[in-house]
Amino acid sequence: MRKFFFAMCWMVAGLLAGVGMSELVLSALPVIDGHVRSEDTKRWPLINYRPGTEYTYSRGWDFQTTQHGTVNNYGHLAPFDFVPGTPVVLVLGDSYIESKMNRYADTLQAQLAERYGGAVAVYGLGASGLSLADYLRLVEMASKTFDVVGVVIAMIDGDIQESMAVRAGWARFVRDANGSWALRYVATSRPQDSRLLSWLKGRALYRYLRRNLGVTPGQFSDLFDERAPEDSAELVRPASVSPEVLEASDYFLDHFAASAGVPPSCVAFVRDGERLSLYGVTTPRSVIDSPALVRHFTAEARERGYSVALLDDAFARFYATNKARLDYWPFDRHWNRHGHGVAAAEAFHALLGCRELAALRFGEKHAAQ
């Protein structure tokens, strides 16, 4: 019995020593940290993460696409603060615009700002998991804070269908009591972390398992009541096009420009394009927004005077010329600096018809006056 007891003690001691050594090693490595969602739920995602906090991002067991930075005053991953009242071009999107995996200088918003040469500020407002419904709510808040002169929306597969999905903490389109379409957002407040969870979140080993490796078995999530590291389109399964989805997307288009306070010619939808086939990947990939739904949205947007840039051809031209990938495939489909650069170029050209933006670029009097 005594031998068994000592053997168990040695085993426990060895386990604790291994855990302690792992913690020491991981503490010196770029394990994901920060990115704490703002407690200001009523203004989320205008205020995305907790302002002023430092963050580290990496992906996978080997810490790919490592980035460090400080969240700005509006909770976004920009190396400068946003100034209320500033004439701006807003760039809205989900995790593609949030762009944790890229240097800020490589993002669509930074490369678009470079094209404008300082004539107008460009603010990126991106948060993981956003949909059309969130973009409408977001631009309503942003237009009351900034002097919006143009808007770019980076549209990714799922943005349309997800706008109908019931997701706590995100907006969606619903029918009201009169049968008319309306925007609904139910703010969620998460309970304060337990002492155990607060302690665990401070441990590099826990964050590495939870966020870098994505260890999220059901019991683990239930025990600690923590959201998975990436809230994304995987939450919604592909669905056939229903009349309700078509009507909801039309409702969005009918209200977006007015909510932004700009004419439709000053709004550009930049739709993500096919990339995997360029690399010779032939495995079929399911989509959430069907081609028919995308065609409907594109046609209706153009009918209302919006600009729509479909990136398929632009991506193909870039790849044919440069033989450089536009993303981090195979471990991450998010755009890299090349993908963002192509999108920025298309957004710039799509907004050439915006008279107010042109007035700012060429030093003329503000067109709204």
PDB file of N, CA and C in Angstrom, residues 251-318:
ATOM      1  N   TYR A 251     -34.998  44.511 -47.989  1.00  0.00           N
ATOM      2  CA  TYR A 251     -35.219  45.467 -46.899  1.00  0.00           C
ATOM      3  C   TYR A 251     -33.896  46.130 -46.513  1.00  0.00           C
ATOM      4  N   PHE A 252     -32.858  45.337 -46.420  1.00  0.00           N
ATOM      5  CA  PHE A 252     -31.531  45.877 -46.105  1.00  0.00           C
ATOM      6  C   PHE A 252     -31.116  46.919 -47.141  1.00  0.00           C
ATOM      7  N   LEU A 253     -31.246  46.584 -48.405  1.00  0.00           N
ATOM      8  CA  LEU A 253     -30.841  47.506 -49.472  1.00  0.00           C
ATOM      9  C   LEU A 253     -31.691  48.770 -49.487  1.00  0.00           C
ATOM     10  N   ASP A 254     -32.963  48.640 -49.148  1.00  0.00           N
ATOM     11  CA  ASP A 254     -33.858  49.799 -49.127  1.00  0.00           C
ATOM     12  C   ASP A 254     -33.479  50.793 -48.036  1.00  0.00           C
ATOM     13  N   HIS A 255     -32.829  50.322 -46.980  1.00  0.00           N
ATOM     14  CA  HIS A 255     -32.589  51.179 -45.820  1.00  0.00           C
ATOM     15  C   HIS A 255     -31.120  51.513 -45.574  1.00  0.00           C
ATOM     16  N   PHE A 256     -30.193  50.803 -46.198  1.00  0.00           N
ATOM     17  CA  PHE A 256     -28.793  50.973 -45.806  1.00  0.00           C
ATOM     18  C   PHE A 256     -28.259  52.367 -46.106  1.00  0.00           C
ATOM     19  N   ALA A 257     -28.407  52.849 -47.326  1.00  0.00           N
ATOM     20  CA  ALA A 257     -27.828  54.151 -47.692  1.00  0.00           C
ATOM     21  C   ALA A 257     -28.384  55.270 -46.820  1.00  0.00           C
ATOM     22  N   ALA A 258     -29.694  55.255 -46.598  1.00  0.00           N
ATOM     23  CA  ALA A 258     -30.303  56.287 -45.755  1.00  0.00           C
ATOM     24  C   ALA A 258     -29.777  56.201 -44.329  1.00  0.00           C
ATOM     25  N   SER A 259     -29.582  54.989 -43.829  1.00  0.00           N
ATOM     26  CA  SER A 259     -29.056  54.820 -42.472  1.00  0.00           C
ATOM     27  C   SER A 259     -27.623  55.322 -42.369  1.00  0.00           C
ATOM     28  N   ALA A 260     -26.871  55.180 -43.454  1.00  0.00           N
ATOM     29  CA  ALA A 260     -25.494  55.672 -43.470  1.00  0.00           C
ATOM     30  C   ALA A 260     -25.431  57.177 -43.686  1.00  0.00           C
ATOM     31  N   GLY A 261     -26.518  57.761 -44.219  1.00  0.00           N
ATOM     32  CA  GLY A 261     -26.542  59.188 -44.497  1.00  0.00           C
ATOM     33  C   GLY A 261     -25.805  59.568 -45.763  1.00  0.00           C
ATOM     34  N   VAL A 262     -25.705  58.628 -46.707  1.00  0.00           N
ATOM     35  CA  VAL A 262     -25.014  58.885 -47.970  1.00  0.00           C
ATOM     36  C   VAL A 262     -25.882  58.379 -49.116  1.00  0.00           C
ATOM     37  N   PRO A 263     -25.671  58.880 -50.342  1.00  0.00           N
ATOM     38  CA  PRO A 263     -26.406  58.334 -51.492  1.00  0.00           C
ATOM     39  C   PRO A 263     -25.890  56.935 -51.820  1.00  0.00           C
ATOM     40  N   PRO A 264     -26.686  56.114 -52.483  1.00  0.00           N
ATOM     41  CA  PRO A 264     -26.243  54.760 -52.841  1.00  0.00           C
ATOM     42  C   PRO A 264     -24.940  54.733 -53.631  1.00  0.00           C
ATOM     43  N   SER A 265     -24.663  55.776 -54.420  1.00  0.00           N
ATOM     44  CA  SER A 265     -23.428  55.813 -55.206  1.00  0.00           C
ATOM     45  C   SER A 265     -22.182  55.890 -54.332  1.00  0.00           C
ATOM     46  N   CYS A 266     -22.372  56.190 -53.052  1.00  0.00           N
ATOM     47  CA  CYS A 266     -21.248  56.268 -52.115  1.00  0.00           C
ATOM     48  C   CYS A 266     -21.142  55.018 -51.247  1.00  0.00           C
ATOM     49  N   VAL A 267     -21.815  53.958 -51.669  1.00  0.00           N
ATOM     50  CA  VAL A 267     -21.754  52.670 -50.970  1.00  0.00           C
ATOM     51  C   VAL A 267     -21.277  51.619 -51.955  1.00  0.00           C
ATOM     52  N   ALA A 268     -20.242  50.875 -51.576  1.00  0.00           N
ATOM     53  CA  ALA A 268     -19.698  49.820 -52.438  1.00  0.00           C
ATOM     54  C   ALA A 268     -19.723  48.490 -51.697  1.00  0.00           C
ATOM     55  N   PHE A 269     -20.368  47.510 -52.304  1.00  0.00           N
ATOM     56  CA  PHE A 269     -20.328  46.142 -51.794  1.00  0.00           C
ATOM     57  C   PHE A 269     -19.205  45.401 -52.522  1.00  0.00           C
ATOM     58  N   VAL A 270     -18.248  44.900 -51.764  1.00  0.00           N
ATOM     59  CA  VAL A 270     -17.123  44.157 -52.333  1.00  0.00           C
ATOM     60  C   VAL A 270     -17.305  42.697 -51.931  1.00  0.00           C
ATOM     61  N   ARG A 271     -17.693  41.875 -52.894  1.00  0.00           N
ATOM     62  CA  ARG A 271     -18.050  40.483 -52.628  1.00  0.00           C
ATOM     63  C   ARG A 271     -16.848  39.559 -52.816  1.00  0.00           C
ATOM     64  N   ASP A 272     -16.545  38.776 -51.775  1.00  0.00           N
ATOM     65  CA  ASP A 272     -15.438  37.824 -51.824  1.00  0.00           C
ATOM     66  C   ASP A 272     -15.568  36.911 -53.037  1.00  0.00           C
ATOM     67  N   GLY A 273     -14.433  36.533 -53.614  1.00  0.00           N
ATOM     68  CA  GLY A 273     -14.433  35.695 -54.806  1.00  0.00           C
ATOM     69  C   GLY A 273     -13.791  34.339 -54.573  1.00  0.00           C
ATOM     70  N   GLU A 274     -13.951  33.469 -55.541  1.00  0.00           N
ATOM     71  CA  GLU A 274     -13.378  32.125 -55.484  1.00  0.00           C
ATOM     72  C   GLU A 274     -11.856  32.196 -55.573  1.00  0.00           C
ATOM     73  N   ARG A 275     -11.198  31.479 -54.677  1.00  0.00           N
ATOM     74  CA  ARG A 275      -9.737  31.474 -54.663  1.00  0.00           C
ATOM     75  C   ARG A 275      -9.147  30.072 -54.748  1.00  0.00           C
ATOM     76  N   LEU A 276      -9.808  29.101 -54.132  1.00  0.00           N
ATOM     77  CA  LEU A 276      -9.224  27.762 -54.039  1.00  0.00           C
ATOM     78  C   LEU A 276      -8.996  27.137 -55.409  1.00  0.00           C
ATOM     79  N   SER A 277      -9.904  27.344 -56.334  1.00  0.00           N
ATOM     80  CA  SER A 277      -9.726  26.765 -57.665  1.00  0.00           C
ATOM     81  C   SER A 277      -8.499  27.342 -58.361  1.00  0.00           C
ATOM     82  N   LEU A 278      -8.111  28.565 -58.005  1.00  0.00           N
ATOM     83  CA  LEU A 278      -6.905  29.156 -58.583  1.00  0.00           C
ATOM     84  C   LEU A 278      -5.667  28.380 -58.175  1.00  0.00           C
ATOM     85  N   TYR A 279      -5.722  27.778 -56.977  1.00  0.00           N
ATOM     86  CA  TYR A 279      -4.578  27.021 -56.469  1.00  0.00           C
ATOM     87  C   TYR A 279      -4.627  25.553 -56.880  1.00  0.00           C
ATOM     88  N   GLY A 280      -5.611  25.194 -57.679  1.00  0.00           N
ATOM     89  CA  GLY A 280      -5.737  23.809 -58.105  1.00  0.00           C
ATOM     90  C   GLY A 280      -6.479  22.923 -57.135  1.00  0.00           C
ATOM     91  N   VAL A 281      -7.161  23.517 -56.152  1.00  0.00           N
ATOM     92  CA  VAL A 281      -7.944  22.747 -55.188  1.00  0.00           C
ATOM     93  C   VAL A 281      -9.290  22.424 -55.822  1.00  0.00           C
ATOM     94  N   THR A 282      -9.596  21.153 -55.934  1.00  0.00           N
ATOM     95  CA  THR A 282     -10.823  20.736 -56.627  1.00  0.00           C
ATOM     96  C   THR A 282     -11.874  20.176 -55.686  1.00  0.00           C
ATOM     97  N   THR A 283     -11.575  20.097 -54.390  1.00  0.00           N
ATOM     98  CA  THR A 283     -12.543  19.567 -53.433  1.00  0.00           C
ATOM     99  C   THR A 283     -13.763  20.478 -53.373  1.00  0.00           C
ATOM    100  N   PRO A 284     -14.967  19.949 -53.561  1.00  0.00           N
ATOM    101  CA  PRO A 284     -16.175  20.783 -53.496  1.00  0.00           C
ATOM    102  C   PRO A 284     -16.306  21.453 -52.130  1.00  0.00           C
ATOM    103  N   ARG A 285     -16.745  22.693 -52.129  1.00  0.00           N
ATOM    104  CA  ARG A 285     -16.929  23.434 -50.880  1.00  0.00           C
ATOM    105  C   ARG A 285     -18.369  23.929 -50.813  1.00  0.00           C
ATOM    106  N   SER A 286     -19.054  23.542 -49.755  1.00  0.00           N
ATOM    107  CA  SER A 286     -20.436  23.990 -49.605  1.00  0.00           C
ATOM    108  C   SER A 286     -20.470  25.484 -49.320  1.00  0.00           C
ATOM    109  N   VAL A 287     -21.518  26.134 -49.779  1.00  0.00           N
ATOM    110  CA  VAL A 287     -21.685  27.561 -49.538  1.00  0.00           C
ATOM    111  C   VAL A 287     -22.970  27.783 -48.762  1.00  0.00           C
ATOM    112  N   ILE A 288     -23.035  28.903 -48.086  1.00  0.00           N
ATOM    113  CA  ILE A 288     -24.214  29.257 -47.302  1.00  0.00           C
ATOM    114  C   ILE A 288     -25.143  30.136 -48.132  1.00  0.00           C
ATOM    115  N   ASP A 289     -24.585  31.176 -48.737  1.00  0.00           N
ATOM    116  CA  ASP A 289     -25.368  32.019 -49.646  1.00  0.00           C
ATOM    117  C   ASP A 289     -25.274  31.420 -51.052  1.00  0.00           C
ATOM    118  N   SER A 290     -26.368  30.883 -51.542  1.00  0.00           N
ATOM    119  CA  SER A 290     -26.363  30.209 -52.838  1.00  0.00           C
ATOM    120  C   SER A 290     -26.066  31.194 -53.964  1.00  0.00           C
ATOM    121  N   PRO A 291     -25.569  30.708 -55.101  1.00  0.00           N
ATOM    122  CA  PRO A 291     -25.336  31.594 -56.253  1.00  0.00           C
ATOM    123  C   PRO A 291     -26.586  32.378 -56.657  1.00  0.00           C
ATOM    124  N   ALA A 292     -27.759  31.744 -56.563  1.00  0.00           N
ATOM    125  CA  ALA A 292     -29.001  32.443 -56.918  1.00  0.00           C
ATOM    126  C   ALA A 292     -29.260  33.607 -55.969  1.00  0.00           C
ATOM    127  N   LEU A 293     -28.981  33.411 -54.694  1.00  0.00           N
ATOM    128  CA  LEU A 293     -29.182  34.474 -53.709  1.00  0.00           C
ATOM    129  C   LEU A 293     -28.196  35.614 -53.951  1.00  0.00           C
ATOM    130  N   VAL A 294     -26.954  35.277 -54.246  1.00  0.00           N
ATOM    131  CA  VAL A 294     -25.949  36.307 -54.526  1.00  0.00           C
ATOM    132  C   VAL A 294     -26.322  37.092 -55.779  1.00  0.00           C
ATOM    133  N   ARG A 295     -26.792  36.404 -56.812  1.00  0.00           N
ATOM    134  CA  ARG A 295     -27.209  37.101 -58.046  1.00  0.00           C
ATOM    135  C   ARG A 295     -28.366  38.049 -57.771  1.00  0.00           C
ATOM    136  N   HIS A 296     -29.321  37.594 -56.960  1.00  0.00           N
ATOM    137  CA  HIS A 296     -30.462  38.452 -56.614  1.00  0.00           C
ATOM    138  C   HIS A 296     -29.980  39.699 -55.879  1.00  0.00           C
ATOM    139  N   PHE A 297     -29.137  39.508 -54.879  1.00  0.00           N
ATOM    140  CA  PHE A 297     -28.646  40.647 -54.101  1.00  0.00           C
ATOM    141  C   PHE A 297     -27.882  41.614 -55.000  1.00  0.00           C
ATOM    142  N   THR A 298     -27.019  41.090 -55.854  1.00  0.00           N
ATOM    143  CA  THR A 298     -26.213  41.937 -56.734  1.00  0.00           C
ATOM    144  C   THR A 298     -27.091  42.750 -57.678  1.00  0.00           C
ATOM    145  N   ALA A 299     -28.067  42.096 -58.285  1.00  0.00           N
ATOM    146  CA  ALA A 299     -28.954  42.789 -59.225  1.00  0.00           C
ATOM    147  C   ALA A 299     -29.778  43.860 -58.521  1.00  0.00           C
ATOM    148  N   GLU A 300     -30.315  43.539 -57.354  1.00  0.00           N
ATOM    149  CA  GLU A 300     -31.138  44.503 -56.625  1.00  0.00           C
ATOM    150  C   GLU A 300     -30.304  45.673 -56.125  1.00  0.00           C
ATOM    151  N   ALA A 301     -29.073  45.407 -55.706  1.00  0.00           N
ATOM    152  CA  ALA A 301     -28.201  46.486 -55.246  1.00  0.00           C
ATOM    153  C   ALA A 301     -27.889  47.447 -56.384  1.00  0.00           C
ATOM    154  N   ARG A 302     -27.526  46.917 -57.524  1.00  0.00           N
ATOM    155  CA  ARG A 302     -27.217  47.772 -58.671  1.00  0.00           C
ATOM    156  C   ARG A 302     -28.447  48.528 -59.153  1.00  0.00           C
ATOM    157  N   GLU A 303     -29.604  47.897 -59.075  1.00  0.00           N
ATOM    158  CA  GLU A 303     -30.850  48.561 -59.468  1.00  0.00           C
ATOM    159  C   GLU A 303     -31.103  49.795 -58.614  1.00  0.00           C
ATOM    160  N   ARG A 304     -30.677  49.757 -57.362  1.00  0.00           N
ATOM    161  CA  ARG A 304     -30.898  50.875 -56.440  1.00  0.00           C
ATOM    162  C   ARG A 304     -29.773  51.899 -56.488  1.00  0.00           C
ATOM    163  N   GLY A 305     -28.776  51.685 -57.316  1.00  0.00           N
ATOM    164  CA  GLY A 305     -27.704  52.660 -57.463  1.00  0.00           C
ATOM    165  C   GLY A 305     -26.452  52.375 -56.673  1.00  0.00           C
ATOM    166  N   TYR A 306     -26.410  51.246 -55.959  1.00  0.00           N
ATOM    167  CA  TYR A 306     -25.198  50.863 -55.237  1.00  0.00           C
ATOM    168  C   TYR A 306     -24.152  50.333 -56.222  1.00  0.00           C
ATOM    169  N   SER A 307     -22.892  50.408 -55.813  1.00  0.00           N
ATOM    170  CA  SER A 307     -21.817  49.780 -56.578  1.00  0.00           C
ATOM    171  C   SER A 307     -21.548  48.393 -56.001  1.00  0.00           C
ATOM    172  N   VAL A 308     -21.342  47.425 -56.869  1.00  0.00           N
ATOM    173  CA  VAL A 308     -21.037  46.060 -56.439  1.00  0.00           C
ATOM    174  C   VAL A 308     -19.816  45.578 -57.200  1.00  0.00           C
ATOM    175  N   ALA A 309     -18.791  45.179 -56.459  1.00  0.00           N
ATOM    176  CA  ALA A 309     -17.582  44.619 -57.062  1.00  0.00           C
ATOM    177  C   ALA A 309     -17.483  43.150 -56.674  1.00  0.00           C
ATOM    178  N   LEU A 310     -17.539  42.276 -57.665  1.00  0.00           N
ATOM    179  CA  LEU A 310     -17.378  40.839 -57.446  1.00  0.00           C
ATOM    180  C   LEU A 310     -15.909  40.497 -57.678  1.00  0.00           C
ATOM    181  N   LEU A 311     -15.266  39.923 -56.677  1.00  0.00           N
ATOM    182  CA  LEU A 311     -13.816  39.786 -56.706  1.00  0.00           C
ATOM    183  C   LEU A 311     -13.291  38.584 -57.480  1.00  0.00           C
ATOM    184  N   ASP A 312     -14.164  37.733 -58.004  1.00  0.00           N
ATOM    185  CA  ASP A 312     -13.692  36.528 -58.698  1.00  0.00           C
ATOM    186  C   ASP A 312     -12.687  36.863 -59.799  1.00  0.00           C
ATOM    187  N   ASP A 313     -13.064  37.750 -60.708  1.00  0.00           N
ATOM    188  CA  ASP A 313     -12.188  38.073 -61.835  1.00  0.00           C
ATOM    189  C   ASP A 313     -10.929  38.802 -61.380  1.00  0.00           C
ATOM    190  N   ALA A 314     -11.065  39.702 -60.418  1.00  0.00           N
ATOM    191  CA  ALA A 314      -9.903  40.446 -59.930  1.00  0.00           C
ATOM    192  C   ALA A 314      -8.903  39.510 -59.258  1.00  0.00           C
ATOM    193  N   PHE A 315      -9.402  38.565 -58.479  1.00  0.00           N
ATOM    194  CA  PHE A 315      -8.516  37.580 -57.860  1.00  0.00           C
ATOM    195  C   PHE A 315      -7.817  36.738 -58.928  1.00  0.00           C
ATOM    196  N   ALA A 316      -8.575  36.312 -59.927  1.00  0.00           N
ATOM    197  CA  ALA A 316      -8.005  35.475 -60.988  1.00  0.00           C
ATOM    198  C   ALA A 316      -6.909  36.224 -61.746  1.00  0.00           C
ATOM    199  N   ARG A 317      -7.147  37.502 -62.042  1.00  0.00           N
ATOM    200  CA  ARG A 317      -6.134  38.290 -62.756  1.00  0.00           C
ATOM    201  C   ARG A 317      -4.872  38.444 -61.916  1.00  0.00           C
ATOM    202  N   PHE A 318      -5.060  38.723 -60.636  1.00  0.00           N
ATOM    203  CA  PHE A 318      -3.895  38.897 -59.765  1.00  0.00           C
ATOM    204  C   PHE A 318      -3.083  37.612 -59.689  1.00  0.00           C
TER     205      PHE A 318
END
